[in-house]
Short mmCIF file of C-alpha atoms in Angstrom, two decimals:
data_model
loop_
_atom_site.label_atom_id
_atom_site.label_comp_id
_atom_site.label_asym_id
_atom_site.label_seq_id
_atom_site.Cartn_x
_atom_site.Cartn_y
_atom_site.Cartn_z
CA MET A 1 -25.95 12.10 -24.55
CA THR A 2 -29.04 14.18 -23.94
CA ALA A 3 -29.68 16.83 -26.51
CA ALA A 4 -28.67 20.31 -25.52
CA THR A 5 -31.53 22.69 -25.49
CA HIS A 6 -31.18 25.99 -27.16
CA ALA A 7 -32.75 28.60 -24.99
CA ALA A 8 -32.23 31.92 -26.56
CA THR A 9 -34.43 34.93 -26.59
CA ALA A 10 -33.93 37.83 -28.86
CA GLY A 11 -31.07 40.09 -27.92
CA GLU A 12 -29.55 37.78 -25.34
CA PRO A 13 -26.55 35.53 -26.03
CA PRO A 14 -27.57 31.89 -26.53
CA VAL A 15 -27.32 29.71 -23.42
CA PHE A 16 -26.80 25.97 -23.77
CA TYR A 17 -27.55 23.54 -21.00
CA LEU A 18 -28.24 19.87 -20.52
CA LYS A 19 -31.89 19.15 -19.89
CA ASP A 20 -31.17 16.40 -17.40
CA GLU A 21 -28.29 14.65 -15.77
CA HIS A 22 -27.05 11.80 -17.93
CA ALA A 23 -27.31 8.37 -16.36
CA HIS A 24 -24.47 6.89 -14.34
CA PRO A 25 -24.59 3.13 -13.86
CA GLU A 26 -24.57 2.17 -10.20
CA GLY A 27 -21.05 1.95 -8.86
CA ALA A 28 -19.51 3.52 -11.96
CA SER A 29 -17.36 5.83 -9.88
CA THR A 30 -16.68 3.44 -7.01
CA MET A 31 -13.30 2.28 -8.27
CA LEU A 32 -11.98 5.80 -8.82
CA GLY A 33 -13.37 6.89 -5.46
CA PHE A 34 -11.76 3.97 -3.71
CA TRP A 35 -8.49 4.73 -5.44
CA ILE A 36 -8.67 8.30 -4.10
CA TYR A 37 -9.24 6.84 -0.61
CA LEU A 38 -6.17 4.64 -1.03
CA MET A 39 -4.14 7.66 -2.06
CA SER A 40 -5.23 9.53 1.08
CA ASP A 41 -4.27 6.45 3.11
CA CYS A 42 -0.94 6.57 1.31
CA LEU A 43 -0.46 10.16 2.51
CA MET A 44 -1.13 9.05 6.08
CA PHE A 45 1.49 6.34 5.81
CA ALA A 46 3.90 8.86 4.24
CA VAL A 47 3.57 11.01 7.35
CA LEU A 48 4.18 8.00 9.60
CA PHE A 49 7.23 7.07 7.51
CA ALA A 50 8.49 10.65 7.81
CA ILE A 51 8.06 10.50 11.60
CA TYR A 52 9.99 7.24 11.72
CA GLY A 53 12.65 8.73 9.46
CA VAL A 54 13.08 11.68 11.82
CA LEU A 55 12.85 9.80 15.13
CA GLY A 56 14.22 6.42 14.05
CA GLY A 57 17.67 7.30 15.39
CA SER A 58 16.55 8.60 18.79
CA TYR A 59 17.18 5.55 20.96
CA ALA A 60 17.31 7.44 24.31
CA ALA A 61 20.18 5.15 25.29
CA GLY A 62 17.81 2.24 24.71
CA PRO A 63 17.92 -0.66 22.27
CA ALA A 64 18.67 0.02 18.58
CA PRO A 65 17.13 -1.81 15.60
CA LYS A 66 20.17 -4.04 15.39
CA ASP A 67 19.51 -5.35 18.91
CA LEU A 68 15.80 -5.87 18.38
CA PHE A 69 14.91 -6.93 14.85
CA ASP A 70 14.97 -10.57 13.83
CA LEU A 71 15.26 -10.44 10.03
CA ASP A 72 14.40 -14.14 9.64
CA LEU A 73 11.00 -13.40 11.15
CA VAL A 74 10.54 -10.32 8.95
CA ALA A 75 11.44 -12.33 5.85
CA LEU A 76 8.86 -14.96 6.82
CA ASN A 77 6.29 -12.20 7.37
CA THR A 78 7.06 -10.65 4.01
CA ALA A 79 6.63 -14.05 2.35
CA MET A 80 3.20 -14.46 4.01
CA LEU A 81 1.97 -11.10 2.73
CA LEU A 82 3.38 -11.68 -0.76
CA LEU A 83 1.72 -15.11 -0.93
CA SER A 84 -1.58 -13.59 0.21
CA SER A 85 -1.28 -11.05 -2.61
CA ILE A 86 -0.90 -13.70 -5.30
CA THR A 87 -3.71 -15.84 -3.85
CA TYR A 88 -6.00 -12.80 -3.88
CA GLY A 89 -5.04 -12.43 -7.53
CA PHE A 90 -6.14 -16.03 -8.10
CA ALA A 91 -9.44 -15.25 -6.35
CA MET A 92 -10.00 -12.35 -8.78
CA LEU A 93 -9.22 -14.61 -11.75
CA ALA A 94 -11.74 -17.16 -10.41
CA MET A 95 -14.26 -14.34 -10.04
CA VAL A 96 -13.83 -13.34 -13.69
CA LYS A 97 -14.55 -16.98 -14.63
CA ASP A 98 -17.76 -16.89 -12.49
CA ASN A 99 -16.47 -19.70 -10.31
CA VAL A 100 -17.98 -19.08 -6.86
CA ARG A 101 -16.36 -22.07 -5.16
CA ALA A 102 -12.84 -21.28 -6.40
CA THR A 103 -13.28 -17.59 -5.50
CA LEU A 104 -14.29 -18.51 -1.96
CA ALA A 105 -11.47 -21.03 -1.65
CA TRP A 106 -8.81 -18.56 -2.77
CA LEU A 107 -10.28 -15.86 -0.51
CA ALA A 108 -10.04 -18.29 2.40
CA VAL A 109 -6.39 -19.04 1.57
CA THR A 110 -5.72 -15.29 1.37
CA GLY A 111 -7.33 -14.81 4.76
CA LEU A 112 -5.20 -17.56 6.27
CA PHE A 113 -2.00 -16.01 4.94
CA GLY A 114 -3.18 -12.65 6.31
CA LEU A 115 -3.81 -14.24 9.70
CA ALA A 116 -0.35 -15.85 9.61
CA PHE A 117 1.14 -12.41 8.90
CA LEU A 118 -0.76 -10.89 11.80
CA GLY A 119 0.18 -13.74 14.11
CA ILE A 120 3.88 -13.36 13.37
CA GLU A 121 3.68 -9.60 13.80
CA LEU A 122 1.86 -9.90 17.13
CA TYR A 123 4.43 -12.46 18.26
CA GLU A 124 7.19 -9.99 17.37
CA PHE A 125 5.44 -7.15 19.23
CA ALA A 126 4.83 -9.36 22.27
CA HIS A 127 8.48 -10.38 22.29
CA LEU A 128 9.64 -6.74 22.06
CA ILE A 129 7.33 -5.66 24.87
CA HIS A 130 8.41 -8.65 26.95
CA ILE A 131 12.08 -7.64 26.78
CA GLY A 132 11.21 -4.06 27.72
CA ALA A 133 11.26 -2.48 24.25
CA THR A 134 7.86 -0.88 24.72
CA PRO A 135 6.57 2.17 22.79
CA GLN A 136 7.33 4.25 25.90
CA ARG A 137 11.02 3.31 25.89
CA SER A 138 12.27 5.72 23.21
CA ALA A 139 11.12 7.91 20.33
CA PHE A 140 12.46 5.27 17.95
CA LEU A 141 10.22 2.60 19.48
CA SER A 142 7.19 4.93 19.63
CA SER A 143 7.46 5.69 15.92
CA PHE A 144 8.21 2.05 15.12
CA PHE A 145 5.11 0.75 16.89
CA THR A 146 2.96 3.51 15.37
CA LEU A 147 4.05 2.83 11.80
CA VAL A 148 4.11 -0.97 11.89
CA GLY A 149 1.06 -1.12 14.14
CA THR A 150 -0.98 1.06 11.77
CA HIS A 151 -0.08 -1.28 8.92
CA GLY A 152 -1.06 -4.27 11.06
CA LEU A 153 -4.36 -2.60 11.91
CA HIS A 154 -5.04 -2.15 8.20
CA VAL A 155 -4.37 -5.84 7.62
CA THR A 156 -6.73 -6.69 10.51
CA PHE A 157 -9.55 -4.66 9.00
CA GLY A 158 -8.71 -6.13 5.59
CA ILE A 159 -9.29 -9.61 7.04
CA VAL A 160 -12.58 -8.52 8.64
CA TRP A 161 -13.64 -7.14 5.26
CA LEU A 162 -12.50 -10.34 3.55
CA VAL A 163 -14.59 -12.55 5.86
CA THR A 164 -17.57 -10.24 5.34
CA LEU A 165 -17.24 -10.56 1.59
CA MET A 166 -16.88 -14.35 1.81
CA VAL A 167 -20.22 -14.45 3.64
CA GLN A 168 -21.74 -12.09 1.04
CA VAL A 169 -20.46 -14.13 -1.91
CA GLY A 170 -21.57 -17.34 -0.18
CA ARG A 171 -25.09 -16.02 0.28
CA PHE A 172 -25.70 -13.96 -2.84
CA GLY A 173 -23.13 -15.29 -5.31
CA LEU A 174 -20.99 -13.20 -7.62
CA ILE A 175 -23.52 -10.45 -8.27
CA ALA A 176 -22.38 -7.10 -9.67
CA ALA A 177 -22.25 -5.45 -6.24
CA ASN A 178 -20.13 -8.25 -4.81
CA ARG A 179 -17.77 -8.11 -7.79
CA ARG A 180 -17.32 -4.39 -7.20
CA ARG A 181 -16.63 -4.99 -3.50
CA LEU A 182 -14.15 -7.74 -4.29
CA MET A 183 -12.32 -5.41 -6.67
CA CYS A 184 -12.14 -2.71 -3.99
CA LEU A 185 -10.74 -5.19 -1.47
CA SER A 186 -8.31 -6.38 -4.13
CA MET A 187 -6.93 -2.86 -4.45
CA PHE A 188 -6.84 -2.46 -0.66
CA TRP A 189 -5.02 -5.76 -0.17
CA HIS A 190 -2.39 -5.14 -2.85
CA PHE A 191 -1.97 -1.59 -1.57
CA LEU A 192 -1.15 -2.95 1.89
CA ASP A 193 1.52 -5.14 0.33
CA VAL A 194 2.98 -2.04 -1.37
CA ILE A 195 3.11 -0.28 2.01
CA TRP A 196 4.78 -3.36 3.52
CA ILE A 197 7.56 -3.08 0.91
CA GLY A 198 8.26 0.35 2.33
CA VAL A 199 8.10 -0.98 5.91
CA PHE A 200 10.47 -3.91 5.52
CA THR A 201 12.91 -1.82 3.49
CA PHE A 202 12.86 1.43 5.41
CA VAL A 203 12.26 0.16 8.95
CA TYR A 204 13.78 -3.30 9.12
CA LEU A 205 16.53 -3.59 6.49
CA LEU A 206 17.80 -0.01 6.67
CA GLY A 207 17.28 -0.05 10.44
CA VAL A 208 19.60 -3.03 10.84
CA LEU A 209 22.12 -1.40 8.49
CA ARG A 210 22.05 1.84 10.51
CA MET B 1 -18.62 -5.32 -13.36
CA SER B 2 -18.94 -7.70 -16.28
CA GLU B 3 -18.30 -6.85 -19.90
CA ALA B 4 -21.97 -7.17 -20.83
CA GLU B 5 -23.00 -4.69 -18.17
CA ALA B 6 -20.31 -2.27 -19.15
CA HIS B 7 -21.64 -2.25 -22.70
CA ALA B 8 -25.22 -2.00 -21.55
CA ALA B 9 -24.32 1.20 -19.73
CA PRO B 10 -25.72 4.40 -21.24
CA HIS B 11 -22.34 5.38 -22.58
CA ASP B 12 -19.17 3.44 -22.63
CA ASP B 13 -16.84 6.08 -21.29
CA HIS B 14 -18.54 5.70 -17.91
CA GLY B 15 -18.20 1.94 -17.91
CA ALA B 16 -17.70 0.76 -14.37
CA ASP B 17 -14.86 -1.47 -15.34
CA GLY B 18 -12.09 1.04 -15.58
CA HIS B 19 -9.74 -1.55 -14.11
CA THR B 20 -8.65 -4.67 -15.83
CA HIS B 21 -8.56 -7.92 -13.91
CA GLY B 22 -5.17 -9.02 -15.16
CA SER B 23 -4.28 -12.48 -16.29
CA LEU B 24 -2.77 -15.54 -14.67
CA ARG B 25 0.42 -14.85 -16.58
CA GLY B 26 0.53 -11.26 -15.32
CA TYR B 27 0.04 -12.29 -11.70
CA LEU B 28 2.71 -14.98 -11.96
CA ILE B 29 5.22 -12.62 -13.60
CA GLY B 30 4.53 -10.06 -10.86
CA PHE B 31 4.89 -12.71 -8.16
CA VAL B 32 8.21 -14.07 -9.46
CA LEU B 33 9.60 -10.55 -9.88
CA SER B 34 8.46 -9.64 -6.34
CA VAL B 35 10.07 -12.74 -4.86
CA VAL B 36 13.38 -11.92 -6.54
CA LEU B 37 13.15 -8.23 -5.63
CA THR B 38 12.43 -9.17 -1.99
CA ALA B 39 14.96 -11.96 -1.66
CA VAL B 40 17.93 -9.98 -2.96
CA PRO B 41 17.72 -7.10 -0.42
CA PHE B 42 17.24 -9.54 2.48
CA TRP B 43 20.21 -11.57 1.26
CA LEU B 44 22.35 -8.42 0.93
CA VAL B 45 21.56 -7.26 4.47
CA MET B 46 21.42 -10.59 6.30
CA GLY B 47 24.50 -12.01 4.60
CA GLY B 48 26.50 -8.81 4.88
CA VAL B 49 27.48 -9.35 1.25
CA LEU B 50 28.80 -5.86 0.54
CA ASP B 51 31.40 -4.14 2.67
CA SER B 52 29.91 -0.68 2.25
CA ARG B 53 26.77 -0.11 4.34
CA GLN B 54 25.90 2.98 2.36
CA LEU B 55 26.04 1.12 -0.95
CA THR B 56 23.93 -1.70 0.50
CA GLY B 57 21.39 0.88 1.68
CA PHE B 58 21.13 2.48 -1.74
CA ILE B 59 20.75 -0.88 -3.48
CA VAL B 60 18.07 -1.97 -1.00
CA MET B 61 16.12 1.26 -1.58
CA ALA B 62 16.44 0.91 -5.36
CA PHE B 63 15.05 -2.65 -5.15
CA ALA B 64 12.13 -1.39 -3.05
CA ILE B 65 11.24 1.30 -5.59
CA VAL B 66 11.39 -1.22 -8.46
CA GLN B 67 9.23 -3.67 -6.47
CA ILE B 68 6.64 -0.98 -5.76
CA VAL B 69 6.42 -0.30 -9.50
CA VAL B 70 6.10 -4.06 -10.17
CA HIS B 71 3.22 -4.29 -7.68
CA MET B 72 1.52 -1.25 -9.19
CA VAL B 73 1.70 -2.69 -12.70
CA TYR B 74 1.07 -6.41 -12.14
CA PHE B 75 -1.13 -6.47 -9.02
CA LEU B 76 -2.89 -3.09 -8.97
CA HIS B 77 -3.09 -3.01 -12.80
CA MET B 78 -2.16 0.64 -13.01
CA ASP B 79 -2.08 2.11 -16.47
CA THR B 80 -2.58 5.50 -18.01
CA ARG B 81 -5.95 4.55 -19.54
CA ALA B 82 -7.88 3.48 -16.43
CA GLU B 83 -10.72 5.93 -15.64
CA GLN B 84 -9.50 8.17 -18.47
CA GLY B 85 -6.23 8.63 -16.69
CA TRP B 86 -7.68 9.93 -13.43
CA THR B 87 -6.21 7.14 -11.31
CA MET B 88 -2.81 7.94 -12.74
CA MET B 89 -3.33 11.66 -12.09
CA ALA B 90 -4.29 10.95 -8.47
CA LEU B 91 -1.25 8.71 -8.10
CA ILE B 92 1.14 11.30 -9.52
CA PHE B 93 -0.33 14.01 -7.26
CA THR B 94 0.02 11.71 -4.24
CA LEU B 95 3.59 10.83 -5.13
CA ILE B 96 4.51 14.51 -5.40
CA VAL B 97 3.02 15.22 -1.95
CA VAL B 98 4.69 12.11 -0.50
CA VAL B 99 8.09 13.10 -1.86
CA ILE B 100 7.72 16.66 -0.52
CA ALA B 101 6.56 15.44 2.91
CA LEU B 102 9.26 12.80 3.25
CA SER B 103 12.26 14.64 1.87
CA GLY B 104 11.18 17.92 3.48
CA SER B 105 10.76 16.38 6.93
CA LEU B 106 14.04 14.47 6.78
CA TRP B 107 15.96 17.46 5.42
CA VAL B 108 14.61 20.05 7.85
CA MET B 109 14.73 17.82 10.93
CA TYR B 110 18.25 16.60 10.14
CA HIS B 111 19.55 20.16 10.01
CA LEU B 112 17.54 21.08 13.08
CA ASN B 113 19.17 18.19 14.98
CA THR B 114 22.66 19.12 13.81
CA ASN B 115 22.35 22.83 14.48
CA MET B 116 20.47 22.65 17.75
CA MET B 117 22.83 20.26 19.55
CA PRO B 118 23.35 21.60 23.06
CA PHE B 119 26.69 23.27 23.60
CA HIS B 120 28.50 22.42 26.80
CA ASP B 121 30.09 25.82 27.25
CA MET B 122 28.04 28.68 25.89
CA ARG B 123 30.71 31.27 26.83
CA GLN B 124 32.94 30.04 24.04
CA MET B 125 30.27 30.85 21.48
CA PRO B 126 31.08 33.86 19.31
#
């Protein structure tokens, strides 16, 4: 720590101040900052969950969750996202061991599971829209598509980010900046899985029970 | 950031690596717990195991809360020490806001729905 300078003149109370800003290593606050971003994202999802909670029963004489949701498909989707979480964990473990090839391989596997998740979700959405359960049909369907669609959009951008980082790691290796980025994406990816727990419980399972 | 860099930093309390990377064992424990905590609610709902829907709903929600905690601990590596506790503080603050927003919205809008139902014959109102 830099020495505090004593600047006191006669008669005045002593004033202590730091002569210069102490050094912060580059990226020292990135993880905390990214965590704060995730928390703000969490608030956004909380609002979307609240909207679904309020409007989830307004079917406008249209289809109810019980008529629409295929829980087998949702279970498969949940498995995909859970598997992608553990494979991302393996990528982080490979990163700690400085193994570029294993990191890239596990990231690729994670991306494939993410794509499988997205594919299944898009198939579900296409099926719903095909049978007339569009977002315009009822308040329940509007809030459903908003909540689940926002989560899907996050996963999409997560995959874009993942591919970007794979290119970065492939070109520059596991340098400090790339490690920091991989850790941020790790938090983002696991956070999306946490949100999905809320989605499959609150929207799908409780919706079918309703 | 690697250990060496963290120690080379001007002072350790600003080390970039506030987050631990976890271990293979930790990830596997988290994964197995998550699988169990996911499978049981799906089984309860899809199999119609319990007669009471309300009880099933409460159990499913309880499993979700436990699974979120499992993910936080084993995948997101949350602990009270990371970043001198600031991540935990941010999390607690967020949770408080989330609980207020969710329970407040559901509570207010439920009562609004119940009390604002249209009456068919307003003349019979007191």
